[in-house]
Every structure is written in structure tokens, then in C-alpha cells.
Amino acid sequence: MIGIRDFLNYTSLSGLSVSPDGRQAVFSVTRPVLESNGYSRELHLCSLESGKSRRLLADGDFCGECVWLDSGTIGYPAVNPEGGTDWREHCVESGEIRTLCRLPEGVRSAWPLAQGGCAYLKSECLRESDYPADLSFLKDWEDGFEILDEIPAYFNGEGFVSGRRSVLYAVDSAGCTVRITARQSNVDRVLPRPEGLYWAARTYRGVNTEPGIYYLPNGKSEPVLLVPEGRYRIHAWTVEAEGCVLFAAHDKQVHIMSDDALFYRACEGSVERLDLPEASVGDSTCHDTVYGESSGFEARDGAVYYIATREHDSVVMRAVPGKGAAQMTPGGRSVTGFRLLPDGGLLAVAMGPDTLEELWRCENGGAVRLTRFSDERLRKEDVLPAEKFTFRNHGFNVNYLVLKPADFDSSRRYPAIFYIHGGAKVCYTDVFFHEMQVLASRGYFVIYGNPRGSDGQGSEFARLLGHYGEPDYEDIMMATDEALRLYPNIDPGRLGVTGGSYGGIMVNWVITHTDRFRAAVAQRSICSMVSTFGTADNGYNFVREQMGGDLWNAFDDLWRQSPLKYANRCRTPLLLIHSDEDYRCHYTEAMQMFTALKYLGVETQVCLIHGENHSLSRCGRPVQRIRRLYEIIRWFDAHLSEAKE
């Protein structure tokens, strides 16, 4: 059986990069480390001719993304013990390492330039304090306060960001450093090319906006704006051989954030929509053992390659304008990243029902597994298989999965936990999910699935605009009925419900609209769309766009979609789990729900976890992740373990 601590053995692959000749690939291997309460990250090299991998760099030997400088050499940033960051060149065959240039302290992202030298990103504060002489000592205490004059003032995982910028610099082979981006510009991503530098950036003028894409040709000092800021919500982008930018995005003048993406091409002076079907671009399947990212969007020979989330999986697709899209990788897995190979195949990082992330070589519709990390760390015989059921509602298939309790006995009745995912536009599939396995190993039926609002079935299925708590709640309750019908060993008097983020919202909604569940755990939740407008890092955008308005033109609609409005109906014991540095769903949301239910006499607790953010359950510190899962199990064991008299 799988226990709470077992995730400490699991590995995650990210940062996949293929050598120019297509013969080798490097990737990072990350795993939790309990002793340091953190994560270790190694760099591995895989020969694509032999299929064998070996460790190239140990944890601490590098501190950022690794890139190929040529077919036998990689470059990467590394912390210099004497201060600052080195940009290093590493021969993968001989192991020889050479420092090419010294970068400022704190640099974690750097890229080689075609003309020599490198570009790098550095975080800087725009404000310069000018105190009078008698108050000059305040300069030594500036880390004790914040001056906020921009929204978002803070951002999940980054802390306070008002007045801070990610600045793009270039340093040439002679050591001369030049700032590339404007003072108010904040850079999101950089893509070096032989003809120059491309980057995505947004300009803050009090209120954050959507990024645009810029291009700086070699030898020039002024960048060219290829994709305007503010117009497109960009999911992914890359550069074609001809120098045009190909990107997947929403046009904010037409679409909302839950719609599937369309494809565009931007050349200097123009943006055109491509004749390609809309798609959910990127992997939005749910998992809790993925700790990094790899590229998932490339262009070659007039085609675009991208990861698409579908009803039961995520796959790599190849699409040609005017000719539609074709699947490039086998189904039944979650592809979290890929790279094209020169011979027409591709390398993919993917996980399955009984495997963690592994490296696969894919061509002609098939896949060959190249790495075997799961064999050492995840015993297939311990993994409980997910069973699927589907029902129809309002013309849609609504898909759910069930894990039976470990050592299932058909003569017994068991408690069940219904799990609601975050998002809302993500989806559960049958790929390995540690938390679900732990709950089933402890004797629970676990039911989890994809009500309306989820990803994988198009924009109409995912659209909840102004109706949170209506079609999604209806599907959740129908799934409850269907699970009880299909699995008579579930005790209807011992049902629990839990979920995080959007799932936490829906837990709060469910228990204020029905008494069917005997216990509930709301994680990183929201209870009021009114307060979330001003407390969440993306609240003013999310509430306006998803709830149907803002505080001044749709207050009643916001309050109607707030679980707190209905708290006086709740009778279900509730545990609220929240992180005090969660800026996506601020912890004051948990405190409001807690205060309301305590005031109303409902059994309620808060587990407030210090120093963690919205991503606690997926990549938080190991000790805090263990404590969170322990609290969930403790609450459900206390309330569901015995049959109700």
C-alpha cells in the first residue's frame, strides 16, 4: 500500500533539451528531501542512440536552465562560492568545465547569444529611497516594509511584486553589460535565436496587463514589438524558422480565460489568426508529483506542435494551417513536456497510471520508454487501479474515476471521499496521483472527476461564466448519486468531500447547499467573490471575467456566487487548510468561513500552514506537505470511520 511519506521517493523530470545533432538530451531530475525539507535537482544526460542515461551534474552544481551550446557542450548558470553567478560551459564527454563570464548574484536564467556572450534576467527594485540626513538610517531597515502602488501588489510564489521588475540584460564576450528592456517592463520569458533575441514582457502602469512579444535583431539597440501588450492572453509561443512568432492565445476582445486557445502568427507589423482548430494548449491534467516544466510548444516546416489536454489524457499534436491536427503521441498518459528530434520524431516527458514521469521516444504513433526511475521508486503492485464511469447531463459526457479501498472486501461497507479538482479548467485522468492512492490505501473509496467547468471537452463545457455553483454543483451531485448506484459498498452515511482552490470553493458551496456529506475539508479555498476581488493576486481579473462583473456593476451576482452567503445553512463539520503566503486564494477567505461557521455553532477548524503558498499540495516543502495530508486524514478518520447510528 502507498503511504503519506512515499512521495519522498518519487522523481520528476523537467528542463528537457535535445542536442542540435539529435543524439543526446539533458533533463533535470527532482525529488523531495526530508532532511533538508526541500528538493534536490540533478542534471542527467541521455544517449538517444543507446537509450542509456547517466548523472551529469549533482544537486548544487547548477542553479538554472541548461541549454546546448553545440552538440557536445551545454551551458548553465551556477552559484559562485565567492559571490555572484557563473555562466559555465560544460563538455558532456570529457566533463571539462569552463567559466565563460561572471553574472550578478541571484541570476538564475541565462542564455547564450549568437554573437558571443550571454543574456540574463535579473530581479530589480524600481524604487530608490531618498531620505533626509537625519533619517538616513532607514535605508538599513527597508526590508521591514513595502510601498505598494501597483496591482497585483503581490503574486503567488513570488511575494510582493509592486515596484519590482524582471530585467533583461546582455553581456558581451568582453564583459560589457547592457540593459535591454525598458524601466517599466517586466520580462516573462526569453528565447534566443541566431538572428536575435525574442522575449515576452508586460509594461506596468499601475495595473498589470497581458504581455506582448518583442524582438531585438543582432546589432540593433531598439526592439521591435511583434505582439501588442494587453490584447492576447498567451498560453504558449515559439519562433518559426522565418523569424515569425507563432503563438496560442485568447483574444481578450472576444474570449474569456476558460475558452480554448486559437493560434496566431505575428510578423513585423501584423498578427494573423491561423486556420487551425481551437485547442486546450498545455497539460492541464491533475497530478501531485510534477515539480518542474519542459517545453511544450514548437514549430517546424510550417507545422505547430503542442501539448493538448483532452477528455482522458494529454498528448502532443501536430497541426498544419488549413489541414487540421493529428495526434503524435499515444493516448492514456499525461505529457508534461516534449522536444522535437531532427529525424521527425520527438522526445516526451510523460506519466501514466502506474508510472511517474519518464522520458519516452515517440515516432510513427508509438513510444519507447528510455528511463526507468519509476521501477526503483514506485511498485506497480502497490498502485490501485482507477475505474471509470460516465453519465450524460445537458448533452455532455461527465467523466468520473473511482479508486476502491485497498484489500477491498465485497461483503463490507466503506466510507467514501469525493474529491473536487482546482481550476476550474483542469481535469482528472487516471494517471498516478499520490494523494488519491493514500486515501484509498487507508480504506476509503475515492471518487474524483470532471464536472462542467473542467478541461478536455471544449470551451462550452468549460464555461461557467456568471454561474459558479450551478452546472458544476449539479454534476457533482449527479456523480455522487451515480457512484452510490454503481458501488453499493459505499456507505451513504459516511461521505466526505474535499478539494483545493476552485475545488475548495466548491466544497464550501456543497456543504452550504446539502447535508449529504458527513465531513468536509476545504483547501486553499474562497468563500466570498466580493472580498476575493481585492485580496487575490488575480482577483480583479478573475472575478470580473468569471463572475460576470465587478463590485460596482455586479455586486449582487458576486454575492450570489459566494458560499459565505449561505453559511447559515451549513451543518457539516469543516476543516479549512490554508497557507499564509497563498496570494491566489488569500488565507482571509478561510478565516471568514471559519468565523462564520464558529459563530453559527458548526464544528470547524483551521489548519494554517506558515511559509507556504497556493502550490503547497504539489511542490511545497516536504514536511508541510506531509502535515497537510495528515490533517486531511485525521479529519476524515475522526468523522467517517464509524457507521452513523
XYZ file of C-alpha atoms in Angstrom:
645
model
C 0.000 0.000 0.000
C 1.022 3.615 -0.553
C 1.630 5.797 2.489
C 1.828 9.511 3.238
C 5.647 9.625 3.088
C 6.039 7.609 -0.100
C 6.152 10.711 -2.311
C 9.608 11.343 -0.817
C 10.849 8.531 -3.092
C 9.317 9.909 -6.274
C 11.206 11.723 -9.028
C 10.080 14.341 -11.529
C 11.693 15.161 -14.885
C 11.880 18.666 -16.352
C 14.027 21.053 -18.403
C 14.258 18.640 -21.342
C 16.640 19.816 -24.080
C 17.944 17.974 -27.166
C 21.400 18.478 -28.694
C 21.489 20.052 -32.173
C 22.520 16.744 -33.780
C 19.666 14.889 -32.049
C 21.951 12.312 -30.475
C 21.734 13.364 -26.818
C 19.355 15.028 -24.398
C 19.690 16.580 -20.963
C 16.969 16.864 -18.342
C 16.661 17.647 -14.640
C 15.640 15.028 -12.086
C 13.997 16.485 -8.979
C 12.974 14.699 -5.795
C 11.884 15.751 -2.297
C 14.435 15.578 0.530
C 13.025 15.305 4.037
C 16.324 16.002 5.817
C 16.665 19.492 4.285
C 12.893 19.974 3.943
C 13.453 20.878 0.310
C 14.176 19.369 -3.089
C 17.308 18.110 -4.797
C 17.861 18.619 -8.511
C 20.356 16.724 -10.660
C 21.107 17.023 -14.367
C 21.068 13.782 -16.354
C 22.353 13.040 -19.856
C 20.592 10.504 -22.077
C 22.140 8.982 -25.191
C 19.357 8.690 -27.749
C 21.369 6.091 -29.646
C 21.822 3.645 -26.734
C 18.871 4.807 -24.642
C 21.083 4.921 -21.537
C 21.161 7.792 -19.065
C 23.708 8.950 -16.501
C 24.001 11.760 -13.997
C 25.924 14.715 -15.387
C 25.632 17.301 -12.587
C 24.858 16.828 -8.912
C 22.493 18.916 -6.828
C 24.031 22.355 -6.279
C 26.304 22.224 -9.335
C 23.866 24.349 -11.366
C 21.112 26.805 -10.484
C 19.092 27.372 -13.641
C 18.119 26.181 -17.092
C 20.672 24.198 -19.110
C 20.994 24.803 -22.869
C 23.046 23.254 -25.637
C 25.837 25.469 -26.974
C 26.731 22.857 -29.609
C 26.211 19.110 -29.961
C 28.794 18.286 -27.296
C 28.610 21.235 -24.931
C 25.995 22.630 -22.565
C 25.823 25.977 -20.824
C 24.224 26.779 -17.498
C 24.315 29.241 -14.592
C 25.971 28.146 -11.347
C 26.404 29.854 -7.991
C 29.980 31.040 -7.427
C 31.049 30.385 -3.805
C 32.855 33.742 -3.785
C 29.714 35.612 -4.823
C 27.705 36.152 -7.968
C 26.733 33.628 -10.616
C 28.973 31.964 -13.207
C 27.847 31.235 -16.757
C 29.601 27.927 -17.413
C 30.457 25.816 -20.435
C 30.497 22.045 -19.868
C 31.782 19.388 -22.275
C 29.455 16.417 -21.740
C 32.006 13.834 -22.918
C 35.177 14.933 -21.120
C 33.498 16.660 -18.185
C 35.670 19.752 -18.661
C 34.047 22.884 -17.233
C 34.973 26.469 -18.103
C 33.550 29.738 -16.786
C 32.630 31.995 -19.697
C 31.547 35.058 -17.750
C 30.527 36.282 -14.306
C 26.922 37.369 -13.752
C 25.349 39.256 -10.839
C 24.265 37.460 -7.684
C 20.779 35.990 -7.825
C 20.724 35.317 -11.586
C 19.012 32.003 -12.318
C 18.191 32.331 -16.022
C 20.767 32.925 -18.754
C 21.093 32.132 -22.469
C 23.966 32.188 -24.976
C 23.975 34.859 -27.672
C 24.813 34.080 -31.305
C 27.424 36.858 -31.406
C 29.074 35.715 -28.156
C 28.366 36.457 -24.533
C 25.004 35.795 -22.954
C 21.685 37.327 -21.975
C 20.288 37.008 -18.474
C 17.356 38.027 -16.296
C 17.805 39.862 -13.014
C 15.175 40.924 -10.491
C 15.400 44.609 -9.544
C 13.507 47.146 -7.459
C 12.496 50.330 -9.271
C 12.294 52.488 -6.198
C 15.258 54.381 -4.806
C 14.674 55.826 -1.362
C 15.955 59.364 -0.751
C 15.827 60.063 2.981
C 16.782 63.318 4.693
C 20.080 63.189 6.541
C 18.542 62.696 9.987
C 16.545 59.667 8.712
C 19.248 58.046 6.573
C 19.374 55.083 8.978
C 16.041 53.927 7.479
C 17.948 52.582 4.468
C 19.208 49.770 6.682
C 15.624 48.706 7.502
C 13.954 48.755 4.114
C 13.205 45.037 4.175
C 10.775 45.742 7.016
C 8.088 47.463 4.949
C 6.554 47.672 1.491
C 5.323 50.623 -0.574
C 2.564 49.352 -2.870
C 1.318 51.350 -5.843
C 0.620 48.663 -8.464
C -1.761 45.729 -8.803
C -1.205 42.936 -8.361
C 0.750 44.118 -5.333
C 1.760 40.524 -4.624
C 1.828 37.333 -6.651
C 1.594 33.721 -5.576
C 5.025 32.130 -5.200
C 6.804 35.465 -5.666
C 5.641 37.569 -2.723
C 5.278 41.320 -3.051
C 5.995 42.409 -6.622
C 4.850 46.027 -6.700
C 7.789 48.109 -7.909
C 9.864 45.060 -8.848
C 10.838 44.031 -12.355
C 12.492 41.104 -14.100
C 15.030 42.926 -16.277
C 16.764 41.568 -19.393
C 20.487 42.257 -19.769
C 23.154 41.227 -22.273
C 26.848 40.850 -21.542
C 29.254 40.529 -24.490
C 32.428 38.433 -24.709
C 34.450 41.417 -23.473
C 32.354 41.673 -20.302
C 30.426 44.809 -21.269
C 26.861 44.724 -19.873
C 23.877 46.454 -21.499
C 20.305 46.708 -20.218
C 17.890 45.661 -22.979
C 14.388 46.189 -21.596
C 12.711 49.448 -20.575
C 12.424 50.529 -16.942
C 8.736 49.644 -16.508
C 8.957 46.383 -18.463
C 8.735 43.006 -16.702
C 10.099 40.052 -18.708
C 8.302 36.694 -18.545
C 10.264 34.506 -20.958
C 13.289 34.779 -23.258
C 14.011 32.828 -26.445
C 17.424 33.382 -28.109
C 17.714 32.734 -31.840
C 20.587 33.064 -34.344
C 19.025 36.251 -35.735
C 18.467 37.902 -32.340
C 16.581 37.818 -29.042
C 12.848 37.326 -28.564
C 11.081 37.847 -25.255
C 7.637 38.217 -23.710
C 7.144 41.195 -21.398
C 4.445 43.363 -19.883
C 4.639 47.043 -19.014
C 3.238 48.001 -15.613
C 1.463 51.337 -15.414
C -0.314 50.911 -12.106
C -2.293 47.873 -13.305
C -0.748 44.718 -14.722
C -1.624 43.770 -18.299
C -1.113 40.813 -20.626
C 2.411 40.504 -22.076
C 3.442 41.327 -25.600
C 6.275 39.710 -27.562
C 9.379 41.678 -28.564
C 12.285 41.046 -30.931
C 15.769 42.578 -30.888
C 17.764 41.812 -34.076
C 21.502 41.278 -33.723
C 23.383 44.561 -33.911
C 20.320 46.693 -33.113
C 19.587 48.681 -29.964
C 15.799 49.159 -30.264
C 13.437 46.165 -30.001
C 10.514 45.558 -32.358
C 7.055 44.889 -30.866
C 5.615 41.849 -32.656
C 2.578 41.061 -30.497
C 0.907 44.014 -28.736
C 0.579 44.071 -24.971
C -2.855 43.788 -23.389
C -4.688 42.192 -26.334
C -3.872 38.479 -26.083
C -3.735 36.092 -23.143
C -0.824 33.992 -24.423
C -0.617 30.319 -23.399
C 2.492 29.376 -25.364
C 4.715 30.812 -28.084
C 7.715 29.971 -30.207
C 9.635 31.331 -33.202
C 9.467 29.861 -36.693
C 12.497 29.453 -38.922
C 11.478 32.571 -40.875
C 11.573 34.676 -37.711
C 7.809 34.997 -37.231
C 6.295 34.312 -33.812
C 3.689 31.570 -33.617
C 1.522 31.633 -30.501
C -1.602 30.122 -28.927
C -3.810 32.603 -27.106
C -7.186 34.102 -26.307
C -8.081 37.370 -27.938
C -9.416 39.227 -24.886
C -11.749 41.261 -27.081
C -13.623 38.058 -27.957
C -12.842 35.261 -25.472
C -12.654 34.626 -21.726
C -9.949 32.759 -19.829
C -11.831 29.437 -19.753
C -12.153 29.248 -23.558
C -9.834 27.031 -25.584
C -6.998 28.789 -27.385
C -6.687 29.867 -31.002
C -3.467 30.035 -32.999
C -1.814 33.157 -34.408
C 1.262 34.166 -36.387
C 2.958 37.517 -35.791
C 5.438 39.026 -38.203
C 6.720 42.571 -38.011
C 3.715 44.871 -38.184
C 0.917 42.304 -38.335
C -0.844 39.490 -36.432
C -2.965 36.943 -38.295
C -5.166 34.153 -36.989
C -4.253 30.748 -38.413
C -6.746 28.315 -39.890
C -6.414 25.754 -37.104
C -8.992 24.252 -34.752
C -9.118 25.692 -31.235
C -7.412 23.582 -28.588
C -6.722 23.402 -24.889
C -2.995 24.083 -25.224
C -0.772 22.691 -22.481
C -1.069 19.891 -19.963
C -3.853 20.713 -17.513
C -4.305 17.179 -16.182
C -4.028 16.959 -12.396
C -1.049 15.375 -10.643
C 0.901 15.933 -7.429
C 4.369 14.598 -8.285
C 5.453 17.041 -11.026
C 7.987 19.639 -9.862
C 9.197 21.401 -12.998
C 8.422 22.234 -16.609
C 9.660 21.361 -20.075
C 8.933 22.967 -23.408
C 5.552 22.045 -24.849
C 5.226 24.217 -27.961
C 7.391 24.164 -31.115
C 7.190 24.990 -34.819
C 8.843 23.277 -37.773
C 8.295 23.243 -41.547
C 5.003 25.123 -41.425
C 3.504 22.996 -38.635
C 2.932 23.731 -34.969
C 3.491 21.060 -32.327
C 1.804 21.453 -28.950
C 0.519 19.582 -25.920
C -3.279 19.354 -25.886
C -5.432 18.328 -22.934
C -8.276 16.064 -23.964
C -11.093 14.257 -22.191
C -8.945 11.500 -20.654
C -5.295 12.496 -21.223
C -2.853 14.993 -22.683
C -0.977 14.318 -25.920
C 1.311 16.024 -28.414
C -0.491 17.256 -31.524
C 0.864 18.359 -34.901
C -1.243 20.942 -36.724
C -0.842 22.479 -40.187
C -2.916 25.552 -41.103
C -5.771 24.553 -43.388
C -5.149 20.834 -42.883
C -6.185 20.233 -39.268
C -4.364 18.485 -36.416
C -3.046 14.954 -35.882
C -2.027 13.136 -32.702
C 1.725 12.431 -32.356
C 1.946 10.507 -29.070
C -0.072 7.540 -27.750
C -3.042 8.306 -25.518
C -3.594 7.202 -21.955
C -0.824 9.328 -20.431
C -0.194 12.907 -19.375
C 2.535 14.509 -21.474
C 4.177 17.283 -19.446
C 6.811 18.341 -21.993
C 8.458 17.416 -25.285
C 11.199 18.286 -27.762
C 11.306 17.632 -31.497
C 14.112 15.496 -32.926
C 15.872 16.217 -36.228
C 14.649 12.922 -37.726
C 10.975 13.839 -37.329
C 10.294 12.034 -34.058
C 10.121 13.614 -30.641
C 11.126 13.110 -27.030
C 8.342 13.389 -24.474
C 8.208 13.545 -20.701
C 5.048 11.684 -19.693
C 3.461 9.826 -16.797
C 0.850 7.075 -16.701
C -1.477 5.237 -14.329
C 1.362 3.300 -12.682
C 4.449 5.316 -13.648
C 5.922 8.623 -12.611
C 7.350 10.997 -15.198
C 9.636 9.166 -17.606
C 11.401 10.018 -20.858
C 9.853 8.483 -23.998
C 10.976 8.453 -27.631
C 7.913 8.771 -29.868
C 7.624 8.226 -33.620
C 5.086 6.803 -36.048
C 2.403 6.806 -33.352
C 4.386 4.560 -30.986
C 6.522 5.234 -27.919
C 9.658 3.626 -26.442
C 10.477 4.279 -22.797
C 14.055 5.457 -22.244
C 14.226 5.940 -18.466
C 13.249 3.701 -15.561
C 13.056 5.926 -12.498
C 9.613 4.558 -11.578
C 10.895 0.977 -11.433
C 13.025 1.810 -8.405
C 10.585 4.122 -6.649
C 7.008 3.019 -7.410
C 5.972 -0.631 -7.150
C 3.200 -1.305 -9.645
C 1.630 -3.855 -7.352
C 1.050 -1.091 -4.773
C -0.848 1.142 -7.201
C -4.630 0.768 -7.021
C -6.251 0.938 -10.495
C -8.818 3.633 -11.250
C -12.191 2.531 -12.599
C -14.155 4.890 -14.840
C -17.803 5.782 -15.101
C -19.599 8.306 -17.308
C -23.068 9.807 -17.283
C -24.814 12.234 -19.584
C -26.082 15.631 -18.491
C -27.268 18.504 -20.697
C -25.775 16.798 -23.753
C -22.301 16.311 -22.284
C -20.347 13.304 -21.116
C -19.386 13.793 -17.478
C -16.425 11.557 -16.611
C -15.504 10.272 -13.159
C -12.993 7.841 -11.669
C -13.158 5.569 -8.634
C -10.433 4.004 -6.521
C -11.670 1.112 -4.405
C -10.220 0.745 -0.903
C -7.087 -1.354 -0.558
C -7.853 -5.001 0.238
C -11.432 -4.411 -0.878
C -13.927 -6.861 0.614
C -17.259 -7.060 -1.234
C -19.043 -8.055 1.984
C -18.135 -4.777 3.739
C -19.327 -1.190 3.501
C -16.813 1.632 3.307
C -16.688 5.398 3.707
C -16.062 7.457 0.564
C -14.284 10.737 -0.152
C -15.395 12.829 -3.108
C -12.543 14.958 -4.471
C -13.121 18.170 -6.496
C -10.195 19.472 -8.552
C -8.896 23.040 -8.779
C -9.083 25.236 -11.826
C -11.863 25.083 -12.674
C -10.388 24.443 -16.124
C -8.220 21.416 -15.389
C -9.143 17.732 -15.381
C -8.583 14.487 -13.547
C -7.358 11.478 -15.516
C -6.280 8.020 -14.403
C -2.567 8.936 -14.225
C -0.837 8.263 -10.923
C -1.940 10.610 -8.126
C -0.221 10.035 -4.794
C -2.856 11.632 -2.564
C -5.719 9.618 -4.032
C -3.711 6.429 -3.584
C -3.001 7.275 0.070
C -6.692 7.820 0.838
C -7.691 4.555 -0.867
C -4.880 2.723 0.947
C -6.412 3.868 4.224
C -9.754 2.232 3.475
C -11.712 4.873 1.588
C -13.479 4.790 -1.730
C -12.112 7.815 -3.598
C -14.332 9.391 -6.270
C -12.909 12.165 -8.424
C -13.840 13.539 -11.812
C -14.683 16.348 -14.146
C -17.946 18.258 -13.760
C -18.808 21.054 -16.145
C -16.189 23.766 -15.888
C -13.402 21.193 -16.376
C -10.966 20.972 -19.264
C -10.782 18.481 -22.133
C -14.197 18.846 -23.759
C -14.082 22.264 -25.364
C -14.982 25.828 -24.460
C -18.709 25.312 -23.952
C -18.158 22.527 -21.409
C -15.611 24.663 -19.530
C -17.630 27.890 -19.445
C -19.150 28.710 -16.036
C -19.365 32.458 -16.671
C -21.561 34.015 -14.000
C -22.925 30.623 -12.915
C -20.404 29.151 -10.480
C -22.182 26.687 -8.232
C -24.893 25.847 -10.741
C -23.989 23.390 -13.579
C -20.866 22.234 -11.740
C -22.768 21.593 -8.492
C -25.462 19.746 -10.426
C -22.861 17.440 -11.991
C -21.111 16.857 -8.653
C -24.353 15.762 -7.026
C -25.287 13.572 -10.004
C -21.839 11.963 -9.775
C -22.497 11.285 -6.089
C -25.779 9.560 -6.942
C -24.189 7.563 -9.754
C -21.263 6.421 -7.593
C -23.643 5.215 -4.894
C -25.677 3.360 -7.513
C -22.660 1.693 -9.136
C -20.803 0.901 -5.908
C -23.253 -0.396 -3.288
C -20.356 -0.998 -0.883
C -20.166 2.761 -0.298
C -21.902 3.688 2.941
C -24.129 6.709 2.087
C -23.972 7.784 5.726
C -20.181 8.148 5.638
C -19.449 10.513 2.762
C -16.718 13.140 2.809
C -15.912 15.883 0.331
C -12.665 17.768 -0.243
C -10.876 19.839 -2.857
C -8.488 22.742 -3.313
C -8.618 26.163 -4.968
C -11.714 26.000 -7.202
C -12.285 22.639 -5.530
C -12.146 24.438 -2.183
C -14.736 26.944 -3.405
C -16.992 24.065 -4.376
C -16.512 22.298 -1.034
C -17.730 25.458 0.672
C -20.592 25.608 -1.820
C -21.565 21.936 -1.451
C -21.798 21.993 2.345
C -23.910 25.165 2.290
C -26.360 23.590 -0.173
C -26.679 19.978 1.042
C -26.270 17.942 4.245
C -25.387 14.715 2.428
C -21.723 14.842 3.393
C -20.754 13.952 6.938
C -17.411 15.830 6.877
C -15.577 18.222 4.581
C -12.086 19.632 4.043
C -11.771 22.893 2.079
C -8.221 23.548 0.944
C -6.867 26.948 -0.258
C -10.478 27.954 -0.732
C -12.563 31.055 -1.418
C -15.832 31.843 0.318
C -16.599 35.360 -0.973
C -16.246 36.644 -4.523
C -16.707 40.131 -3.076
C -13.556 40.063 -0.932
C -11.579 37.958 -3.419
C -11.806 40.813 -5.915
C -9.364 42.765 -3.770
C -7.346 40.109 -1.910
C -6.322 37.555 -4.576
C -3.362 38.313 -6.827
C -5.527 37.791 -9.906
C -8.812 38.572 -8.131
C -9.800 41.691 -10.008
C -9.346 39.866 -13.340
C -10.812 36.526 -12.251
C -13.896 37.963 -10.581
C -14.677 40.436 -13.358
C -14.246 37.860 -16.085
C -15.625 34.701 -14.471
C -18.332 36.044 -12.160
C -19.807 38.375 -14.779
C -18.776 41.791 -13.446
C -17.092 43.753 -10.672
C -18.084 45.204 -7.311
C -19.787 48.217 -8.829
C -21.803 46.754 -11.687
C -22.495 43.194 -10.463
C -22.288 43.147 -6.667
C -25.427 41.029 -6.279
C -24.116 38.471 -8.800
C -20.803 38.216 -6.945
C -22.547 37.709 -3.610
C -24.958 35.184 -5.163
C -21.956 33.063 -6.232
C -20.272 33.301 -2.794
C -20.590 30.293 -0.430
C -20.386 32.652 2.546
C -23.848 33.984 1.683
C -25.303 30.563 2.513
C -23.140 29.719 5.552
C -26.175 29.791 7.843
C -27.432 26.655 6.060
C -24.303 24.607 6.841
C -24.382 21.694 9.293
C -21.333 19.767 8.010
C -18.124 19.700 10.114
C -15.485 21.576 8.128
C -11.681 21.652 8.250
C -10.109 24.552 6.352
C -6.464 24.120 5.269
C -4.685 27.230 4.053
C -1.167 28.629 3.617
C -0.420 32.067 4.996
C 1.530 33.071 1.865
C -1.196 31.942 -0.533
C -1.816 35.041 -2.639
C -4.002 33.258 -5.188
C -6.698 32.460 -2.611
C -5.851 34.622 0.383
C -5.991 32.973 3.808
C -8.531 35.574 4.927
C -11.036 33.595 2.846
C -10.561 30.611 5.157
C -10.803 32.856 8.198
C -14.100 34.355 7.023
C -15.651 30.913 6.542
C -14.200 29.717 9.849
C -15.544 32.736 11.747
C -18.987 32.433 10.174
C -19.367 28.738 10.990
C -17.972 29.121 14.510
C -20.397 31.980 15.088
C -23.228 29.779 13.801
C -22.249 26.840 16.020
C -20.876 24.484 13.325
C -17.869 22.283 14.137
C -14.963 23.951 12.330
C -11.168 24.058 12.445
C -8.429 25.868 10.541
C -5.002 24.405 9.809
C -2.915 27.445 8.800
C 0.452 26.452 7.360
C 3.203 29.042 7.647
C 5.582 29.931 4.838
C 3.735 28.097 2.068
C 1.695 29.309 -0.897
C -1.063 28.131 -3.225
C 1.133 25.293 -4.566
C 1.610 23.553 -1.218
C -0.009 20.249 -2.214
C 2.043 19.965 -5.406
C 5.507 21.360 -4.660
C 5.518 22.723 -1.118
C 8.204 21.794 1.386
C 8.048 18.067 2.191
C 7.319 18.415 5.937
C 4.473 20.827 5.235
C 3.080 18.539 2.526
C 3.102 15.616 4.976
C 1.382 17.696 7.664
C -1.325 18.820 5.234
C -2.126 15.257 4.175
C -2.024 14.088 7.790
C -4.609 16.739 8.732
C -6.937 15.651 5.909
C -6.739 12.016 7.000
C -7.108 12.938 10.684
C -10.324 14.871 9.993
C -11.922 12.209 7.822
C -10.867 9.356 10.123
C -12.459 11.175 13.049
C -15.763 11.792 11.265
C -16.177 8.880 8.837
C -14.535 5.873 10.457
C -17.647 4.550 12.200
C -21.136 3.978 10.798
C -23.615 6.667 11.777
C -26.104 5.445 14.363
